[in-house]
Short mmCIF file of C-alpha atoms in Angstrom, two decimals:
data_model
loop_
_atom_site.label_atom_id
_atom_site.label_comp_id
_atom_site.label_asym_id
_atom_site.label_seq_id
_atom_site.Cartn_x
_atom_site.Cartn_y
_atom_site.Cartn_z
CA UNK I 13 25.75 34.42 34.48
CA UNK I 14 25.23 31.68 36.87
CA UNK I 15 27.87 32.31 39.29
CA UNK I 16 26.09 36.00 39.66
CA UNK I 17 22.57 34.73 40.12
CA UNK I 18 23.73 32.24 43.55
CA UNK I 19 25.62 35.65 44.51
CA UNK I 20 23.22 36.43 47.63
CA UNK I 21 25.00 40.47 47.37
CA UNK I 22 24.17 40.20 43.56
CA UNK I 23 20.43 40.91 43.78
CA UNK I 24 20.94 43.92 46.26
CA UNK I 25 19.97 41.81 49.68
CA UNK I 26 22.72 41.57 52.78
CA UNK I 27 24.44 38.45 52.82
CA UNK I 28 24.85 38.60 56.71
CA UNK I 29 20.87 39.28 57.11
CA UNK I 30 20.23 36.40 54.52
CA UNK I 31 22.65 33.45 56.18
CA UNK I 32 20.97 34.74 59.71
CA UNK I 33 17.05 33.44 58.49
CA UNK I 34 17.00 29.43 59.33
CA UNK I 35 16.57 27.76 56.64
CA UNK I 36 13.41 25.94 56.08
CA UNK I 37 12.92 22.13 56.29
CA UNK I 38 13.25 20.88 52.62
CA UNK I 39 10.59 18.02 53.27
CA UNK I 40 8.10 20.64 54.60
CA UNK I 41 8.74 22.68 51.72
CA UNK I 42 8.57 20.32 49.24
CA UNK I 43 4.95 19.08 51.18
CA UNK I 44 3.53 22.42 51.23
CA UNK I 45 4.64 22.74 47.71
CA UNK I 46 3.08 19.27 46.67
CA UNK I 47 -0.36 20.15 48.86
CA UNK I 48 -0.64 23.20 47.38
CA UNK I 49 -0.71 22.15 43.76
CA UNK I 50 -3.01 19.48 44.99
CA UNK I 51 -5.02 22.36 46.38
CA UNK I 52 -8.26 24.04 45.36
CA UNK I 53 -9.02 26.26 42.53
CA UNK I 54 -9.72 29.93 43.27
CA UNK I 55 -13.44 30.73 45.15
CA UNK I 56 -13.59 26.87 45.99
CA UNK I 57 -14.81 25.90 49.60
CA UNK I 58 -14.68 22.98 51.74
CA UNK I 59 -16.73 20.75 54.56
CA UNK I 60 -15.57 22.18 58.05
CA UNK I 61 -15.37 18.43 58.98
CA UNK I 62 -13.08 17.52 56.42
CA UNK I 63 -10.90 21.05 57.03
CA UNK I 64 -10.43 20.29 60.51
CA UNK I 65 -9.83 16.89 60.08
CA UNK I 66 -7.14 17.35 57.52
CA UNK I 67 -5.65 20.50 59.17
CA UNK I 68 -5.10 17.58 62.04
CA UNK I 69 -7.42 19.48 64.84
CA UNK I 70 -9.09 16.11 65.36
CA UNK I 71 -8.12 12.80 64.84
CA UNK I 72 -10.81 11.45 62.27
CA UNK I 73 -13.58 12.77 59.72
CA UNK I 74 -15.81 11.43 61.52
CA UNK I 75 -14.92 13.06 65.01
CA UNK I 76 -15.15 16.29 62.80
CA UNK I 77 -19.01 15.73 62.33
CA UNK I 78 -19.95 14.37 65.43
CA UNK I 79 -18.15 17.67 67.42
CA UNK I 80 -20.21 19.60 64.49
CA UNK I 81 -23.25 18.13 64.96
CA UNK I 82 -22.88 18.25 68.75
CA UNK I 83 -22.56 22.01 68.84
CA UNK I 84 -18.72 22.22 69.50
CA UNK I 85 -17.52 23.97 66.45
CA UNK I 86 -18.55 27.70 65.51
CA UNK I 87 -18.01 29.65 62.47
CA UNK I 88 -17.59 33.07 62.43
CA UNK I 89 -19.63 32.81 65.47
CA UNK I 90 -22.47 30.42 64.34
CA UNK I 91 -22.90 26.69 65.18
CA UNK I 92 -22.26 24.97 61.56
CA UNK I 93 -23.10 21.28 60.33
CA UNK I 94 -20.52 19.12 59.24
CA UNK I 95 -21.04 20.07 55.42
CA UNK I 96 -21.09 23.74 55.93
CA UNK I 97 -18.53 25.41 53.60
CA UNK I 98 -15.16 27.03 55.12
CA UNK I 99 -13.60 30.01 53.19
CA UNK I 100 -9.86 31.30 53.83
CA UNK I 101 -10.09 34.33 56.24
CA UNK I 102 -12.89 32.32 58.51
CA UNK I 103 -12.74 32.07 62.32
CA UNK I 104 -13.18 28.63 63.47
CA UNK I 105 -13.96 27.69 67.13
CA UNK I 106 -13.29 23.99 68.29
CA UNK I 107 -14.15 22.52 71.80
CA UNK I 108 -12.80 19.17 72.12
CA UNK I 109 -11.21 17.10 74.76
CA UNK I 110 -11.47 20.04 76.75
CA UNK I 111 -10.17 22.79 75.44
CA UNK I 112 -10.89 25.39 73.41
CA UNK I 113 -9.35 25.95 69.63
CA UNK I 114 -9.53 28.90 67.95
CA UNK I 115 -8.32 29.29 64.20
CA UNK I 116 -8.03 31.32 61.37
CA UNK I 117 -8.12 29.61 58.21
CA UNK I 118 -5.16 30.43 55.75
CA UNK I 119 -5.49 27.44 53.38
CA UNK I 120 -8.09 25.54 52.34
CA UNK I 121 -7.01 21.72 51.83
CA UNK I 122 -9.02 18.57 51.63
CA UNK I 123 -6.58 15.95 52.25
CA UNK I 124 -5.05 15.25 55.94
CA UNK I 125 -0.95 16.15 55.58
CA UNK I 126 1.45 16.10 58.02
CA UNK I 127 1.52 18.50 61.31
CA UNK I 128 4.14 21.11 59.66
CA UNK I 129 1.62 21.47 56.36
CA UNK I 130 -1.01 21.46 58.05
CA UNK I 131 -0.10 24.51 61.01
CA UNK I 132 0.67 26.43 58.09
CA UNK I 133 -2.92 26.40 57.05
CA UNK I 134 -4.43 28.41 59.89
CA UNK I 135 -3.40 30.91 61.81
CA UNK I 136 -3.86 29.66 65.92
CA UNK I 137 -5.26 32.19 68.06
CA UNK I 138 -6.01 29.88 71.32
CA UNK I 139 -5.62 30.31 74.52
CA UNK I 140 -2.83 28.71 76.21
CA UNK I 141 -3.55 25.09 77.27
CA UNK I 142 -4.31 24.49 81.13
CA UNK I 143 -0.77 23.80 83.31
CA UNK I 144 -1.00 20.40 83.72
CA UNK I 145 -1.10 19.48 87.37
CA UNK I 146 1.77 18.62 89.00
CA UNK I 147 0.35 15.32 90.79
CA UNK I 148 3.03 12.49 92.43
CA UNK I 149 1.93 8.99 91.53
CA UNK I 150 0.47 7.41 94.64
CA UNK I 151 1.44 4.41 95.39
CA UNK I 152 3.43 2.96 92.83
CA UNK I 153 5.78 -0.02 93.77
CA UNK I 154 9.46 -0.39 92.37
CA UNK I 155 9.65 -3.01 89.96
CA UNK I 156 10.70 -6.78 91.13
CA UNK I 157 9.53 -5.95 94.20
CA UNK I 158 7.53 -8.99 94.79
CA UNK I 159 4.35 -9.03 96.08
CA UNK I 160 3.04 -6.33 98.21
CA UNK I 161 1.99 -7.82 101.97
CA UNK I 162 -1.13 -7.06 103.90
CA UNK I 163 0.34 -4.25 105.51
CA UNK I 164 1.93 -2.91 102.70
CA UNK I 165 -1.70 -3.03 100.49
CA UNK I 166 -3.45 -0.96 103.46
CA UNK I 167 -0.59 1.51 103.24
CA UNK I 168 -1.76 1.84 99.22
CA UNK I 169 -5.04 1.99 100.02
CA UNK I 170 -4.65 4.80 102.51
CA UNK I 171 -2.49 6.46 100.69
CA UNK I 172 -5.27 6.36 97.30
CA UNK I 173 -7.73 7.29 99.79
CA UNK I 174 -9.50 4.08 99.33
CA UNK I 175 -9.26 3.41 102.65
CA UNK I 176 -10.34 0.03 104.78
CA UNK I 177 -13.56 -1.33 106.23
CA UNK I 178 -12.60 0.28 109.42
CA UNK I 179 -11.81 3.43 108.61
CA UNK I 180 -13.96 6.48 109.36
CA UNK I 181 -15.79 7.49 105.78
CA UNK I 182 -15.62 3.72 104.44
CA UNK I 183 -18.96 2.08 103.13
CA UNK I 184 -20.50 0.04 106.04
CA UNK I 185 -19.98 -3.80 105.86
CA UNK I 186 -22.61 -5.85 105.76
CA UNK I 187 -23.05 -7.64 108.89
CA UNK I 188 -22.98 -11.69 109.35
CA UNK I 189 -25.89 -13.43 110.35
CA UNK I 190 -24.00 -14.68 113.37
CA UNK I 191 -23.26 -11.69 114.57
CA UNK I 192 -19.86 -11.45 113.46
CA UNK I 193 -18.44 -8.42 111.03
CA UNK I 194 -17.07 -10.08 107.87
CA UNK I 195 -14.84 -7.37 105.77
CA UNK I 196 -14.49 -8.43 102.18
CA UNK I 197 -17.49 -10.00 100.96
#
């Protein structure tokens, strides 16, 4: 009876169709597995702060409640406080560092788990991030290089745009009480 029960073609599936499917990670499985039994009861809610700090979309509890009670996170459409109560099915809006999250909640959890639990209990519907700009570093010297001369400094200034004291744009020095211009001080 055994031997017919590990028979994928015994139950009436295809056993090409069922080797094709990747099999899933065995520690993610056992995680959801173990943060689902340490889950919530049925009709039970949770602090948006402590949702979206344990579904990992900010780094601490605290962040959580500061972005709530600055106005960056929206329910369903509404501004919330940090102990408002999510459900599974809301809509969750999230600006922080920039960018804008949207998320549907799948699972409601209290404790943070790791990042493949935890994208497993929403449903992301943000936009894609910014390209990141394609920017050469300016100015960077190769390593055991020694120590840059005079020329080579003005060279890194110009090229940062920091430019000299004689250059056209460059704050005006101060002048000496001599007369004399003195650059630097």
């Amino acid at each position: 009876m055994a031997l017919a029960s590990q028979d994928p073609a015994a139950d009436g599936t295809q056993g090409a169709a069922a080797s094709e499917a990747p099999a899933p990670d065995p520690g993610t499985t056992a995680a959801v597995a173990a943060a689902e039994a340490a889950g919530l009861a049925a009709g039970e809610t949770v602090r948006i702060d402590s949702w979206i700090w344990a579904v990992r979309l900010v780094k601490t509890r605290s962040l959580g409640a500061t972005a709530c009670r600055g106005g960056h996170v929206h329910v369903n459409g509404e501004r919330v406080k940090p102990a408002y109560s999510v459900r599974v099915g809301d809509e969750v809006r999230l600006r922080h560092e920039g960018r804008e999250r949207v998320v549907i909640v799948k699972r409601l959890i209290r404790k943070r788990v790791g990042a493949p639990v935890a994208a497993q209990c929403y449903f992301d519907n943000s936009p894609p991030p910014p390209p990141r700009e394609a920017v050469a570093p300016v100015g960077i010297r190769d390593r055991g290089a020694g120590r840059p001369t005079k020329r080579d400094r003005r060279e890194l200034e110009r090229l940062r745009g920091l430019g000299t004291p004689d250059a056209p744009g460059a704050p005006p020095v101060a002048p000496d009480p001599h007369g004399r211009r003195r650059p630097g001080r």
